[in-house]
mmCIF file of C-alpha atoms and ligand atoms in Angstrom:
data_model
loop_
_atom_site.group_PDB
_atom_site.id
_atom_site.type_symbol
_atom_site.label_atom_id
_atom_site.label_comp_id
_atom_site.label_asym_id
_atom_site.label_seq_id
_atom_site.Cartn_x
_atom_site.Cartn_y
_atom_site.Cartn_z
ATOM 1 C CA MET A 1 101.807 39.001 126.179
ATOM 2 C CA PRO A 2 104.643 41.047 124.608
ATOM 3 C CA VAL A 3 106.110 39.332 121.561
ATOM 4 C CA SER A 4 108.144 42.167 120.071
ATOM 5 C CA THR A 5 111.706 41.854 118.772
ATOM 6 C CA ASP A 6 112.176 45.608 119.221
ATOM 7 C CA LEU A 7 115.054 46.505 121.562
ATOM 8 C CA THR A 8 114.608 50.281 121.486
ATOM 9 C CA GLY A 9 115.634 51.892 124.753
ATOM 10 C CA ARG A 10 117.547 48.842 125.987
ATOM 11 C CA THR A 11 121.252 48.693 126.731
ATOM 12 C CA ALA A 12 123.488 45.778 125.824
ATOM 13 C CA VAL A 13 127.057 44.898 126.763
ATOM 14 C CA VAL A 14 128.793 42.607 124.261
ATOM 15 C CA THR A 15 132.170 41.197 125.254
ATOM 16 C CA GLY A 16 134.529 40.226 122.449
ATOM 17 C CA GLY A 17 132.682 42.442 119.985
ATOM 18 C CA ALA A 18 135.787 43.522 118.083
ATOM 19 C CA THR A 19 135.976 40.936 115.266
ATOM 20 C CA LEU A 20 133.585 39.539 112.681
ATOM 21 C CA ILE A 21 131.103 37.499 114.735
ATOM 22 C CA GLY A 22 131.101 40.172 117.435
ATOM 23 C CA ARG A 23 130.426 42.846 114.848
ATOM 24 C CA GLY A 24 127.504 40.821 113.463
ATOM 25 C CA VAL A 25 125.993 40.512 116.925
ATOM 26 C CA VAL A 26 126.549 44.176 117.783
ATOM 27 C CA ALA A 27 125.001 45.254 114.468
ATOM 28 C CA ALA A 28 121.930 43.049 114.966
ATOM 29 C CA LEU A 29 121.313 44.373 118.490
ATOM 30 C CA ALA A 30 121.833 48.008 117.474
ATOM 31 C CA GLU A 31 119.596 47.614 114.428
ATOM 32 C CA ALA A 32 116.875 46.293 116.721
ATOM 33 C CA GLY A 33 117.245 49.568 118.632
ATOM 34 C CA ALA A 34 119.558 48.711 121.554
ATOM 35 C CA ASN A 35 122.437 50.914 122.643
ATOM 36 C CA VAL A 36 125.437 48.603 122.571
ATOM 37 C CA VAL A 37 128.684 48.816 124.502
ATOM 38 C CA VAL A 38 131.428 46.740 122.892
ATOM 39 C CA ALA A 39 133.807 45.448 125.568
ATOM 40 C CA ASP A 40 136.989 43.967 124.166
ATOM 41 C CA ILE A 41 140.691 43.845 124.940
ATOM 42 C CA ASP A 42 141.420 44.773 121.293
ATOM 43 C CA GLU A 43 141.350 48.554 121.325
ATOM 44 C CA THR A 44 141.891 49.078 117.590
ATOM 45 C CA GLY A 45 139.345 46.480 116.476
ATOM 46 C CA GLY A 46 136.756 47.469 119.064
ATOM 47 C CA GLN A 47 136.923 51.158 118.222
ATOM 48 C CA ALA A 48 136.731 50.322 114.503
ATOM 49 C CA VAL A 49 133.523 48.339 115.042
ATOM 50 C CA ALA A 50 131.973 51.260 116.935
ATOM 51 C CA ASP A 51 133.079 53.809 114.309
ATOM 52 C CA ASP A 52 132.090 51.681 111.291
ATOM 53 C CA LEU A 53 128.657 50.796 112.642
ATOM 54 C CA ALA A 54 127.941 54.392 113.694
ATOM 55 C CA ALA A 55 128.379 55.296 110.012
ATOM 56 C CA ALA A 56 126.686 52.238 108.510
ATOM 57 C CA LEU A 57 123.625 51.502 110.644
ATOM 58 C CA PRO A 58 120.229 52.788 109.517
ATOM 59 C CA THR A 59 118.489 55.692 111.240
ATOM 60 C CA GLY A 60 116.679 54.559 114.364
ATOM 61 C CA SER A 61 119.452 52.155 115.365
ATOM 62 C CA GLY A 62 120.917 52.324 118.849
ATOM 63 C CA ALA A 63 124.297 53.890 119.578
ATOM 64 C CA VAL A 64 127.435 51.714 119.504
ATOM 65 C CA THR A 65 130.356 52.639 121.745
ATOM 66 C CA PHE A 66 133.564 50.874 122.713
ATOM 67 C CA THR A 67 135.070 50.405 126.169
ATOM 68 C CA ARG A 68 138.452 48.697 126.326
ATOM 69 C CA THR A 69 137.964 45.830 128.762
ATOM 70 C CA ASP A 70 139.979 42.768 129.744
ATOM 71 C CA VAL A 71 137.244 40.376 130.858
ATOM 72 C CA THR A 72 139.668 38.559 133.181
ATOM 73 C CA ASP A 73 140.158 41.764 135.201
ATOM 74 C CA ASP A 74 137.449 42.203 137.854
ATOM 75 C CA ALA A 75 138.199 45.904 138.305
ATOM 76 C CA ALA A 76 137.781 46.424 134.555
ATOM 77 C CA LEU A 77 134.415 44.626 134.639
ATOM 78 C CA THR A 78 133.237 46.822 137.513
ATOM 79 C CA ALA A 79 134.334 49.926 135.581
ATOM 80 C CA LEU A 80 132.546 48.613 132.463
ATOM 81 C CA VAL A 81 129.296 48.106 134.358
ATOM 82 C CA GLU A 82 129.501 51.444 136.198
ATOM 83 C CA GLY A 83 130.395 53.314 133.004
ATOM 84 C CA THR A 84 127.546 51.691 131.077
ATOM 85 C CA VAL A 85 124.981 52.443 133.783
ATOM 86 C CA ALA A 86 126.239 56.044 134.024
ATOM 87 C CA ALA A 87 126.006 56.497 130.240
ATOM 88 C CA HIS A 88 122.740 54.677 129.561
ATOM 89 C CA GLY A 89 120.906 54.421 132.884
ATOM 90 C CA GLY A 90 121.093 50.643 133.202
ATOM 91 C CA ILE A 91 121.934 47.315 131.584
ATOM 92 C CA ASP A 92 119.289 45.019 130.086
ATOM 93 C CA ILE A 93 121.372 42.642 127.994
ATOM 94 C CA VAL A 94 124.713 40.896 128.471
ATOM 95 C CA VAL A 95 126.242 38.904 125.623
ATOM 96 C CA ASN A 96 129.257 36.870 126.726
ATOM 97 C CA LEU A 97 131.059 36.327 123.418
ATOM 98 C CA ALA A 98 134.769 36.939 124.180
ATOM 99 C CA ALA A 99 136.882 33.824 123.794
ATOM 100 C CA THR A 100 140.353 32.500 123.204
ATOM 101 C CA TYR A 101 141.281 29.584 120.945
ATOM 102 C CA LEU A 102 144.409 28.909 123.053
ATOM 103 C CA ASP A 103 144.607 25.117 122.873
ATOM 104 C CA GLU A 104 147.405 22.614 122.178
ATOM 105 C CA GLY A 105 145.244 19.564 122.842
ATOM 106 C CA PHE A 106 147.003 16.895 124.889
ATOM 107 C CA ALA A 107 150.146 19.051 125.195
ATOM 108 C CA THR A 108 148.419 22.094 126.682
ATOM 109 C CA PRO A 109 150.283 23.171 129.824
ATOM 110 C CA ARG A 110 148.387 23.887 133.055
ATOM 111 C CA ALA A 111 148.958 27.634 132.766
ATOM 112 C CA ASP A 112 147.269 27.720 129.342
ATOM 113 C CA TRP A 113 144.343 25.641 130.614
ATOM 114 C CA LEU A 114 143.804 28.145 133.403
ATOM 115 C CA THR A 115 144.180 31.151 131.093
ATOM 116 C CA ALA A 116 141.723 29.777 128.546
ATOM 117 C CA LEU A 117 139.162 28.722 131.134
ATOM 118 C CA ASP A 118 139.486 32.144 132.749
ATOM 119 C CA VAL A 119 138.757 33.966 129.464
ATOM 120 C CA ASN A 120 136.124 31.602 128.072
ATOM 121 C CA LEU A 121 134.255 30.472 131.175
ATOM 122 C CA VAL A 122 135.063 32.190 134.459
ATOM 123 C CA SER A 123 134.915 35.705 133.016
ATOM 124 C CA MET A 124 131.308 35.087 131.941
ATOM 125 C CA VAL A 125 130.457 34.480 135.573
ATOM 126 C CA ALA A 126 132.451 37.503 136.735
ATOM 127 C CA LEU A 127 130.634 39.850 134.322
ATOM 128 C CA VAL A 128 127.236 38.487 135.309
ATOM 129 C CA GLN A 129 128.169 38.962 138.979
ATOM 130 C CA ALA A 130 129.251 42.548 138.272
ATOM 131 C CA ALA A 131 126.123 43.338 136.218
ATOM 132 C CA HIS A 132 123.674 41.460 138.438
ATOM 133 C CA GLY A 133 122.305 44.540 140.234
ATOM 134 C CA ALA A 134 121.679 46.386 136.977
ATOM 135 C CA LEU A 135 120.111 43.323 135.328
ATOM 136 C CA LYS A 136 117.840 42.809 138.326
ATOM 137 C CA ASP A 137 116.598 46.380 137.934
ATOM 138 C CA SER A 138 115.726 45.785 134.264
ATOM 139 C CA GLU A 139 112.279 44.593 133.248
ATOM 140 C CA HIS A 140 113.745 42.897 130.169
ATOM 141 C CA ALA A 141 116.931 41.290 131.469
ATOM 142 C CA ALA A 142 118.532 38.669 129.258
ATOM 143 C CA ILE A 143 121.936 37.029 128.988
ATOM 144 C CA VAL A 144 123.330 35.098 126.031
ATOM 145 C CA ASN A 145 126.476 33.012 126.469
ATOM 146 C CA PHE A 146 128.459 31.859 123.433
ATOM 147 C CA THR A 147 129.185 28.172 123.326
ATOM 148 C CA SER A 148 129.869 26.148 120.140
ATOM 149 C CA ILE A 149 129.256 22.934 118.247
ATOM 150 C CA SER A 150 132.658 22.077 119.781
ATOM 151 C CA SER A 151 130.889 21.604 123.135
ATOM 152 C CA SER A 152 129.468 18.222 122.206
ATOM 153 C CA VAL A 153 131.853 16.551 119.753
ATOM 154 C CA ALA A 154 135.534 15.658 119.845
ATOM 155 C CA GLN A 155 137.782 17.550 117.412
ATOM 156 C CA THR A 156 141.324 16.456 116.726
ATOM 157 C CA GLY A 157 144.011 18.321 118.644
ATOM 158 C CA ARG A 158 141.544 20.318 120.690
ATOM 159 C CA TRP A 159 141.031 19.690 124.398
ATOM 160 C CA VAL A 160 140.739 23.075 126.102
ATOM 161 C CA TYR A 161 138.358 24.999 123.850
ATOM 162 C CA PRO A 162 135.704 22.244 123.595
ATOM 163 C CA ALA A 163 135.868 21.637 127.359
ATOM 164 C CA SER A 164 135.362 25.337 128.016
ATOM 165 C CA LYS A 165 132.400 25.435 125.624
ATOM 166 C CA ALA A 166 130.809 22.328 127.185
ATOM 167 C CA ALA A 167 131.153 23.955 130.588
ATOM 168 C CA ILE A 168 129.440 27.094 129.237
ATOM 169 C CA ALA A 169 126.433 25.054 128.125
ATOM 170 C CA GLN A 170 126.060 23.731 131.672
ATOM 171 C CA LEU A 171 126.830 27.120 133.238
ATOM 172 C CA THR A 172 123.965 28.559 131.190
ATOM 173 C CA ARG A 173 121.527 26.111 132.768
ATOM 174 C CA SER A 174 122.820 26.927 136.267
ATOM 175 C CA MET A 175 122.595 30.671 135.614
ATOM 176 C CA ALA A 176 119.087 30.324 134.207
ATOM 177 C CA MET A 177 118.007 28.337 137.271
ATOM 178 C CA ASP A 178 119.288 30.734 139.905
ATOM 179 C CA LEU A 179 118.645 34.037 138.124
ATOM 180 C CA ALA A 180 115.051 33.237 137.111
ATOM 181 C CA ALA A 181 113.789 34.613 140.421
ATOM 182 C CA ASP A 182 115.423 37.944 139.523
ATOM 183 C CA GLY A 183 113.578 38.024 136.203
ATOM 184 C CA ILE A 184 116.758 37.362 134.214
ATOM 185 C CA ARG A 185 116.580 34.934 131.277
ATOM 186 C CA VAL A 186 119.773 33.109 130.320
ATOM 187 C CA ASN A 187 120.369 31.171 127.105
ATOM 188 C CA SER A 188 123.334 30.087 125.027
ATOM 189 C CA VAL A 189 123.984 29.956 121.298
ATOM 190 C CA SER A 190 126.047 27.263 119.628
ATOM 191 C CA PRO A 191 127.294 28.446 116.250
ATOM 192 C CA GLY A 192 128.633 26.006 113.702
ATOM 193 C CA TRP A 193 131.458 27.088 111.433
ATOM 194 C CA THR A 194 130.905 30.813 110.958
ATOM 195 C CA TRP A 195 132.712 33.307 108.718
ATOM 196 C CA SER A 196 135.037 34.786 111.309
ATOM 197 C CA ALA A 197 138.474 36.300 111.808
ATOM 198 C CA ILE A 198 140.069 32.860 112.241
ATOM 199 C CA MET A 199 138.524 31.498 109.018
ATOM 200 C CA ASP A 200 139.321 34.698 107.143
ATOM 201 C CA GLY A 201 142.951 34.338 108.258
ATOM 202 C CA LEU A 202 143.332 30.587 107.662
ATOM 203 C CA SER A 203 141.692 30.645 104.210
ATOM 204 C CA GLY A 204 143.471 33.799 103.085
ATOM 205 C CA GLY A 205 140.114 35.585 102.870
ATOM 206 C CA ASP A 206 138.643 32.898 100.580
ATOM 207 C CA ARG A 207 135.016 32.537 101.691
ATOM 208 C CA ALA A 208 134.038 30.303 98.770
ATOM 209 C CA LYS A 209 136.789 27.846 99.753
ATOM 210 C CA THR A 210 135.657 28.043 103.384
ATOM 211 C CA ASP A 211 132.119 27.175 102.284
ATOM 212 C CA ARG A 212 133.432 24.216 100.248
ATOM 213 C CA VAL A 213 135.388 22.845 103.217
ATOM 214 C CA ALA A 214 132.373 23.295 105.535
ATOM 215 C CA ALA A 215 129.777 21.928 103.095
ATOM 216 C CA PRO A 216 130.025 18.179 103.944
ATOM 217 C CA PHE A 217 129.237 18.741 107.621
ATOM 218 C CA HIS A 218 126.676 21.550 107.491
ATOM 219 C CA LEU A 219 123.222 20.772 106.078
ATOM 220 C CA THR A 220 123.159 24.279 104.614
ATOM 221 C CA GLY A 221 126.343 23.463 102.666
ATOM 222 C CA ARG A 222 128.164 26.595 103.811
ATOM 223 C CA VAL A 223 129.484 28.488 106.827
ATOM 224 C CA GLY A 224 127.153 30.740 108.777
ATOM 225 C CA ASP A 225 127.301 34.495 108.446
ATOM 226 C CA PRO A 226 127.989 36.681 111.512
ATOM 227 C CA ARG A 227 124.718 38.520 110.899
ATOM 228 C CA GLU A 228 122.828 35.214 111.014
ATOM 229 C CA ILE A 229 124.334 34.550 114.444
ATOM 230 C CA GLY A 230 123.469 38.119 115.448
ATOM 231 C CA ALA A 231 119.848 37.581 114.421
ATOM 232 C CA VAL A 232 119.541 34.579 116.759
ATOM 233 C CA VAL A 233 121.077 36.554 119.645
ATOM 234 C CA ALA A 234 118.804 39.551 118.983
ATOM 235 C CA PHE A 235 115.781 37.252 119.078
ATOM 236 C CA LEU A 236 116.874 35.523 122.289
ATOM 237 C CA VAL A 237 117.303 38.804 124.190
ATOM 238 C CA SER A 238 113.999 40.238 122.945
ATOM 239 C CA ASP A 239 110.514 39.951 124.429
ATOM 240 C CA ALA A 240 109.659 37.599 121.559
ATOM 241 C CA ALA A 241 111.724 34.982 123.437
ATOM 242 C CA SER A 242 110.144 35.720 126.822
ATOM 243 C CA VAL A 243 109.323 32.031 127.341
ATOM 244 C CA VAL A 244 112.867 30.887 126.514
ATOM 245 C CA THR A 245 115.423 30.387 129.279
ATOM 246 C CA GLY A 246 118.054 27.780 130.106
ATOM 247 C CA ALA A 247 118.217 26.685 126.473
ATOM 248 C CA ASP A 248 121.067 26.181 124.039
ATOM 249 C CA TRP A 249 120.216 27.414 120.545
ATOM 250 C CA ALA A 250 121.939 25.746 117.639
ATOM 251 C CA ALA A 251 122.927 28.376 115.073
ATOM 252 C CA ASP A 252 124.934 25.858 113.131
ATOM 253 C CA GLY A 253 123.445 25.220 109.694
ATOM 254 C CA GLY A 254 122.361 21.756 110.823
ATOM 255 C CA TYR A 255 125.840 20.601 111.923
ATOM 256 C CA SER A 256 124.479 19.099 115.151
ATOM 257 C CA ALA A 257 121.568 17.377 113.395
ATOM 258 C CA MET A 258 123.914 15.412 111.147
ATOM 259 C CA GLY A 259 125.203 12.030 112.254
ATOM 260 C CA PRO A 260 128.334 10.140 111.180
ATOM 261 C CA GLU A 261 126.539 9.038 107.977
ATOM 262 C CA GLN A 262 126.607 12.690 106.896
ATOM 263 C CA ALA A 263 124.065 13.859 104.321
ATOM 264 C CA VAL A 264 124.630 10.960 101.899
ATOM 265 C CA PRO A 265 122.589 7.751 101.567
ATOM 266 C CA ALA A 266 124.575 5.087 103.457
ATOM 267 C CA ILE A 267 122.092 2.181 103.503
ATOM 268 C CA PRO A 268 122.172 1.746 99.682
ATOM 269 C CA LEU A 269 125.915 1.031 100.012
ATOM 270 C CA LEU A 270 124.919 -2.390 101.493
ATOM 271 C CA ALA A 271 123.376 -3.397 98.200
ATOM 272 C CA GLU A 272 126.348 -2.434 96.054
HETATM 273 N N1 NAD B 301 134.462 31.134 114.494
HETATM 274 C C1 NAD B 301 133.545 30.186 114.536
HETATM 275 O O1 NAD B 301 133.245 29.549 113.526
HETATM 276 C C2 NAD B 301 132.829 29.878 115.824
HETATM 277 C C3 NAD B 301 132.094 28.697 115.912
HETATM 278 C C4 NAD B 301 131.420 28.407 117.092
HETATM 279 C C5 NAD B 301 131.468 29.286 118.163
HETATM 280 N N2 NAD B 301 132.204 30.438 118.065
HETATM 281 C C6 NAD B 301 132.222 31.336 119.209
HETATM 282 O O2 NAD B 301 131.859 32.637 118.790
HETATM 283 C C7 NAD B 301 132.545 33.599 119.561
HETATM 284 C C8 NAD B 301 133.334 34.519 118.643
HETATM 285 O O3 NAD B 301 134.283 33.718 117.951
HETATM 286 P P1 NAD B 301 135.280 34.358 116.892
HETATM 287 O O4 NAD B 301 135.718 33.263 116.011
HETATM 288 O O5 NAD B 301 134.703 35.588 116.332
HETATM 289 O O6 NAD B 301 136.510 34.711 117.848
HETATM 290 P P2 NAD B 301 137.599 35.880 117.714
HETATM 291 O O7 NAD B 301 138.878 35.363 118.312
HETATM 292 O O8 NAD B 301 137.625 36.444 116.344
HETATM 293 O O9 NAD B 301 136.970 36.985 118.674
HETATM 294 C C9 NAD B 301 137.034 36.837 120.055
HETATM 295 C C10 NAD B 301 137.131 38.217 120.650
HETATM 296 O O10 NAD B 301 137.333 38.079 122.058
HETATM 297 C C11 NAD B 301 138.276 39.055 122.450
HETATM 298 N N3 NAD B 301 138.958 38.676 123.672
HETATM 299 C C12 NAD B 301 139.833 37.662 123.863
HETATM 300 N N4 NAD B 301 140.309 37.689 125.111
HETATM 301 C C13 NAD B 301 139.710 38.747 125.735
HETATM 302 C C14 NAD B 301 139.800 39.312 127.032
HETATM 303 N N5 NAD B 301 140.611 38.790 127.965
HETATM 304 N N6 NAD B 301 139.047 40.386 127.316
HETATM 305 C C15 NAD B 301 138.228 40.926 126.385
HETATM 306 N N7 NAD B 301 138.114 40.454 125.130
HETATM 307 C C16 NAD B 301 138.854 39.379 124.816
HETATM 308 C C17 NAD B 301 139.248 39.140 121.270
HETATM 309 O O11 NAD B 301 140.002 40.350 121.308
HETATM 310 C C18 NAD B 301 138.301 39.040 120.087
HETATM 311 O O12 NAD B 301 137.851 40.308 119.662
HETATM 312 C C19 NAD B 301 133.426 32.833 120.530
HETATM 313 O O13 NAD B 301 132.769 32.689 121.766
HETATM 314 C C20 NAD B 301 133.576 31.478 119.860
HETATM 315 O O14 NAD B 301 133.830 30.453 120.778
HETATM 316 C C21 NAD B 301 132.897 30.737 116.924
#
């Protein structure tokens, strides 16, 4: 049985690849040998990822290119798929990573609910529908959907984003069920707090402070690194994960293993 993590000769489409986590995923796939098409609405950021990685990746890595794509636009998704197949001869890997954090909790108006669910959830389906023929033709077809630790816990002031991520976890199981006959594996990853554009912005670029804030609720005592998330994705889409489908992979530093007692001895408090 093939157990290789090598992705040489494969083609991947990564939506939302223009910021830090996306870049980490794109880099991991390209370093494993895949040609990667970054599909993002952010033209400047997406092109910068392609240009930076072309200069930084070691010899033997796959090519990284950028195609400006709004994932909520079906015509753009069709053009993305057709352009990728024309350039690379097929599509083996789809990583649905694009997301919006649009969320005002209880106060979120209907229009924002629909916008956020369209970006985070429905567009994953639309891309898989558009790429289905190409994936079916691949002998190594794999999809990874990005969900989050937010899919299974309540977080103050957030209603839309966690609901979208919970739906993605279930969508992944449905996709895996119905696409198995086409030889397409489908899994999701659930990152914990990860060094990302939003954390960079909120902390003023202070990663040490971000680690300190995250420490009490991650067993690793720090935020994850985008390359660590990329490594999990690269494994899941490789032949080494050929027995894995319909699963959600925690890439969360132990966040989801920790209960309300956190990582401190609570029982001894009874004897105090
Ligand atoms: N940041 C974290 O700690 C964390 C934790 C758990 C899960 N995640 C998940 O990881 C993924 C990346 O998160 P991030 O923090 O890097 O987010 P981010 O906002 O930095 O990146 C999201 C990307 O999606 C793109 N995008 C948004 N709308 C789009 C559209 N309509 N069409 C195409 N592209 C569009 C954005 O331009 C951006 O490049 C998301 O799925 C997120 O839910 C992040």
